[in-house]
Amino acid sequence: MNIWLAAALAAIVSLSAQAATKVTPRVERVTFEKGADAVEFNQSIQGPLTAQYRVSAKAGQILTVDLKPSNTSAYFNITAKGADYALFNGSIMGNHFMGPLPADGEYTVQVYLMRNAARRNEVANYNLSLNLSPADASDSTRPFDQTLELQGIRFHVTTEGIDDHRVLRISPQGLETDNSDFTRPLTGNVVRAEVADLDRDGSPELYVFARSPGRGLPGELVAYSANRKKSLSEIYLPPVSEDVEAAEGYQGEDEFAVVENVLVRRFPVYESADAGAGRTGKMREVRYRLMAGEAGWVLRRGEVIVY
């Protein structure tokens, strides 16, 4: 009898200890000052503590989230209120998100440490930036100007207006054979550029992402590979319309990101491709790997995820 009583008391003490050590997340409601669409937080978390940033938004608004942590085990997730799945999982997809929100409501950006780091009671200092833009935010005439560098090759990426048309200019530096500028006409506006080495061959690629305002307009990718650091050649991305699985319910509004060694394309899923179809509230993610094709570099479709 004493043994059973002792076991019961031990269980009660254990449960009490677990309850006592459960950490309530730090919650902040995100508000934007009048005339501003961006806000930054410079904060920290430790161990099991998580930080939640709650944003109210409308369907179609563009949410951009960037996390710069001091600890590589720190990530963020994005979840819609009442949803039983994450709209974005940072531990899989990286520390950058930009995309249209599928429905009206409240969205939570949660910053956390991976379980092993949390158990070791590690600390993560971080800068978190949130930007919430109207659905037509990409309809901007502001020029894009950014310089990126990887593996000794530099890319100066700019946009300019020529004869009332928007043009993308890429100026490479450091290539052994040809550092000529490349120009490309654009239908949308450049929102971001990234350098990566998706095929891990020691030579970088440049990925430039553009968006066009409005429903039914696809995102735009301009990409080049530095062939053995000698010259640039274009990377081909097949259109979604050529892929039956990916194209179901597709009506544009894409956003792109480089996540580890794949290119990720995300877009909201509509009930059909008809102009009057409504959103399903889900997002589709298509992952591509860089491969050498017969006539050049190609992004081959891999996994397709709906969430």
Coordinates of C-alpha atoms in Angstrom, one line a residue, residues 10-230:
A10 CA 5.6 10.8 -7.3
A11 CA 3.3 11.1 -10.3
I12 CA 1.6 14.1 -8.9
V13 CA 4.9 15.8 -8.1
S14 CA 6.1 15.0 -11.7
L15 CA 3.0 16.4 -13.3
S16 CA 3.2 19.5 -11.1
A17 CA 6.8 20.0 -12.1
Q18 CA 6.0 19.7 -15.8
A19 CA 3.1 22.2 -15.4
A20 CA 5.5 24.6 -13.6
T21 CA 8.1 24.4 -16.3
K22 CA 5.7 25.0 -19.2
V23 CA 6.6 28.4 -20.5
T24 CA 3.8 30.8 -21.7
P25 CA 4.8 32.4 -25.1
R26 CA 5.5 36.1 -25.3
V27 CA 2.7 37.6 -27.3
E28 CA 2.7 40.9 -29.2
R29 CA 0.1 42.4 -31.4
V30 CA 1.7 44.0 -34.4
T31 CA 0.5 47.5 -35.3
F32 CA 1.8 49.7 -38.1
E33 CA 2.2 53.4 -37.7
K34 CA 0.1 55.6 -40.0
G35 CA 1.6 55.6 -43.5
A36 CA 4.0 52.7 -42.7
D37 CA 3.7 49.1 -43.8
A38 CA 6.8 47.7 -42.0
V39 CA 7.9 47.1 -38.5
E40 CA 11.0 45.6 -36.9
F41 CA 11.7 43.8 -33.6
N42 CA 15.1 43.3 -32.0
Q43 CA 14.5 40.8 -29.2
S44 CA 15.6 37.4 -27.9
I45 CA 14.2 34.1 -26.7
Q46 CA 15.8 31.5 -24.5
G47 CA 15.1 27.8 -24.1
P48 CA 11.4 26.8 -24.5
L49 CA 10.3 30.4 -24.6
T50 CA 8.6 31.4 -27.9
A51 CA 7.6 34.8 -29.2
Q52 CA 4.3 35.3 -31.1
Y53 CA 3.6 38.3 -33.3
R54 CA -0.1 38.6 -34.3
V55 CA -1.0 40.4 -37.5
S56 CA -4.5 41.2 -38.8
A57 CA -4.7 41.1 -42.6
K58 CA -7.0 40.8 -45.6
A59 CA -7.0 38.1 -48.2
G60 CA -4.5 38.9 -51.0
Q61 CA -2.3 41.2 -48.9
I62 CA 1.4 40.5 -49.3
L63 CA 3.1 39.5 -46.0
T64 CA 6.9 39.6 -46.0
V65 CA 8.8 38.2 -43.0
D66 CA 12.6 38.1 -42.5
L67 CA 14.3 36.6 -39.5
K68 CA 18.0 37.2 -38.7
P69 CA 18.9 35.2 -35.7
S70 CA 22.2 34.9 -33.8
N71 CA 21.4 31.2 -33.2
T72 CA 21.1 28.9 -36.3
S73 CA 18.5 26.8 -34.4
A74 CA 16.1 29.7 -34.4
Y75 CA 13.2 29.8 -36.9
F76 CA 9.7 31.1 -37.4
N77 CA 6.4 29.6 -38.4
I78 CA 3.3 31.4 -39.7
T79 CA -0.2 30.1 -38.8
A80 CA -3.6 31.4 -39.5
K81 CA -6.0 31.7 -36.6
G82 CA -8.0 28.5 -36.2
A83 CA -5.9 26.6 -38.7
D84 CA -4.6 23.1 -37.8
Y85 CA -1.5 23.5 -40.1
A86 CA 1.2 26.0 -40.6
L87 CA 1.1 28.3 -43.6
F88 CA 4.9 28.4 -43.4
N89 CA 7.4 26.2 -41.5
G90 CA 10.7 27.9 -41.2
S91 CA 12.7 24.9 -40.1
I92 CA 11.9 23.4 -43.5
M93 CA 11.6 26.5 -45.7
G94 CA 14.2 28.9 -44.3
N95 CA 14.1 32.3 -42.6
H96 CA 12.4 34.3 -45.4
F97 CA 8.7 34.4 -46.4
M98 CA 6.9 36.5 -48.9
G99 CA 3.5 35.7 -50.3
P100 CA -0.2 36.6 -50.6
L101 CA -2.3 35.7 -47.6
P102 CA -5.2 33.3 -48.5
A103 CA -8.0 34.7 -46.3
D104 CA -9.1 37.5 -44.0
G105 CA -8.1 37.1 -40.4
E106 CA -5.3 37.0 -37.8
Y107 CA -2.0 35.4 -38.6
T108 CA 0.7 34.5 -36.0
V109 CA 4.4 34.7 -36.7
Q110 CA 6.0 32.5 -34.0
V111 CA 9.7 32.6 -33.4
Y112 CA 11.2 29.6 -31.6
L113 CA 14.2 27.4 -31.0
M114 CA 14.4 23.9 -32.3
R115 CA 13.8 21.3 -29.6
N116 CA 17.4 20.3 -28.9
A117 CA 18.5 23.9 -28.6
A118 CA 15.5 24.7 -26.3
R119 CA 16.4 21.7 -24.1
R120 CA 20.0 23.1 -23.7
N121 CA 18.4 26.4 -22.7
E122 CA 20.2 28.2 -25.5
V123 CA 19.6 31.9 -26.3
A124 CA 18.7 33.4 -29.7
N125 CA 19.0 37.2 -30.3
Y126 CA 17.2 38.1 -33.4
N127 CA 16.0 40.8 -35.8
L128 CA 12.5 40.2 -37.1
S129 CA 11.0 42.4 -39.8
L130 CA 7.4 42.3 -40.9
N131 CA 6.0 44.0 -44.0
L132 CA 2.3 44.0 -44.9
S133 CA 1.5 45.4 -48.3
P134 CA -1.7 45.8 -50.3
A135 CA -2.4 43.2 -52.9
D136 CA -1.2 45.5 -55.6
A137 CA 2.0 46.5 -53.8
S138 CA 4.2 45.3 -56.6
D139 CA 2.7 48.0 -58.9
S140 CA 5.5 50.3 -58.0
T141 CA 7.7 52.5 -60.2
R142 CA 10.6 52.7 -57.7
P143 CA 13.8 51.3 -59.3
F144 CA 15.4 48.2 -57.9
D145 CA 19.1 48.4 -57.1
Q146 CA 21.0 45.7 -55.3
T147 CA 24.5 44.1 -55.4
L148 CA 24.9 40.5 -54.4
E149 CA 28.1 38.3 -54.2
L150 CA 28.8 34.6 -53.8
Q151 CA 31.9 32.5 -54.4
G152 CA 33.9 35.5 -55.7
I153 CA 31.3 36.5 -58.3
R154 CA 29.4 39.8 -57.9
F155 CA 26.0 40.7 -59.5
H156 CA 24.7 44.3 -59.7
V157 CA 21.0 44.1 -60.3
T158 CA 19.0 47.2 -61.3
T159 CA 15.8 48.2 -63.1
E160 CA 15.3 51.1 -65.3
G161 CA 12.7 52.6 -67.7
I162 CA 13.5 52.6 -71.4
D163 CA 10.9 53.9 -73.8
D164 CA 8.2 53.5 -71.2
H165 CA 9.1 49.9 -70.6
R166 CA 10.6 48.4 -67.5
V167 CA 14.0 46.7 -68.1
L168 CA 16.1 44.5 -65.8
R169 CA 19.9 45.0 -66.1
I170 CA 22.4 42.5 -64.6
S171 CA 26.0 43.5 -64.4
P172 CA 28.4 40.7 -63.4
Q173 CA 31.9 41.1 -62.1
G174 CA 34.6 38.5 -61.5
L175 CA 33.8 36.1 -64.4
E176 CA 36.9 34.8 -66.2
T177 CA 35.7 35.2 -69.8
D178 CA 32.7 37.5 -70.2
N179 CA 31.4 40.2 -67.8
S180 CA 29.0 41.8 -70.3
D181 CA 25.7 43.2 -69.0
F182 CA 22.5 41.4 -69.6
T183 CA 19.2 43.2 -70.1
R184 CA 15.7 41.7 -70.0
P185 CA 12.3 43.3 -70.4
L186 CA 9.9 42.9 -67.5
T187 CA 6.2 42.7 -67.2
G188 CA 6.2 43.1 -63.4
N189 CA 8.3 44.7 -60.7
V190 CA 11.4 43.2 -59.2
V191 CA 10.8 42.5 -55.5
R192 CA 13.9 40.6 -54.5
A193 CA 17.1 38.9 -55.8
E194 CA 19.1 36.1 -54.3
V195 CA 22.4 34.3 -55.1
A196 CA 22.8 30.6 -54.5
D197 CA 24.6 27.4 -55.6
L198 CA 21.7 25.0 -55.9
D199 CA 23.7 22.4 -57.8
R200 CA 26.7 22.8 -55.4
D201 CA 29.2 23.0 -58.3
G202 CA 31.2 25.8 -56.8
S203 CA 29.8 28.4 -59.2
P204 CA 26.9 30.7 -58.2
E205 CA 23.5 31.4 -59.7
L206 CA 21.5 34.6 -59.6
Y207 CA 17.7 34.5 -59.1
V208 CA 15.6 37.6 -59.6
F209 CA 12.0 37.6 -58.6
A210 CA 9.3 39.9 -60.0
R211 CA 5.6 40.2 -59.4
S212 CA 2.8 41.7 -61.5
P213 CA -0.2 43.3 -59.7
G214 CA -3.6 41.6 -59.8
R215 CA -5.2 38.2 -60.0
G216 CA -4.3 35.8 -62.9
L217 CA -0.9 37.3 -63.5
P218 CA 2.0 34.8 -62.9
G219 CA 5.2 35.6 -61.0
E220 CA 8.3 36.2 -63.0
L221 CA 11.7 34.6 -62.5
V222 CA 14.9 35.7 -64.3
A223 CA 17.8 33.4 -63.5
Y224 CA 21.4 33.0 -64.7
S225 CA 24.2 30.5 -63.8
A226 CA 27.9 31.4 -63.8
N227 CA 29.3 28.5 -65.8
R228 CA 32.4 27.5 -64.0
K229 CA 32.8 31.2 -63.2
K230 CA 33.5 31.9 -66.9

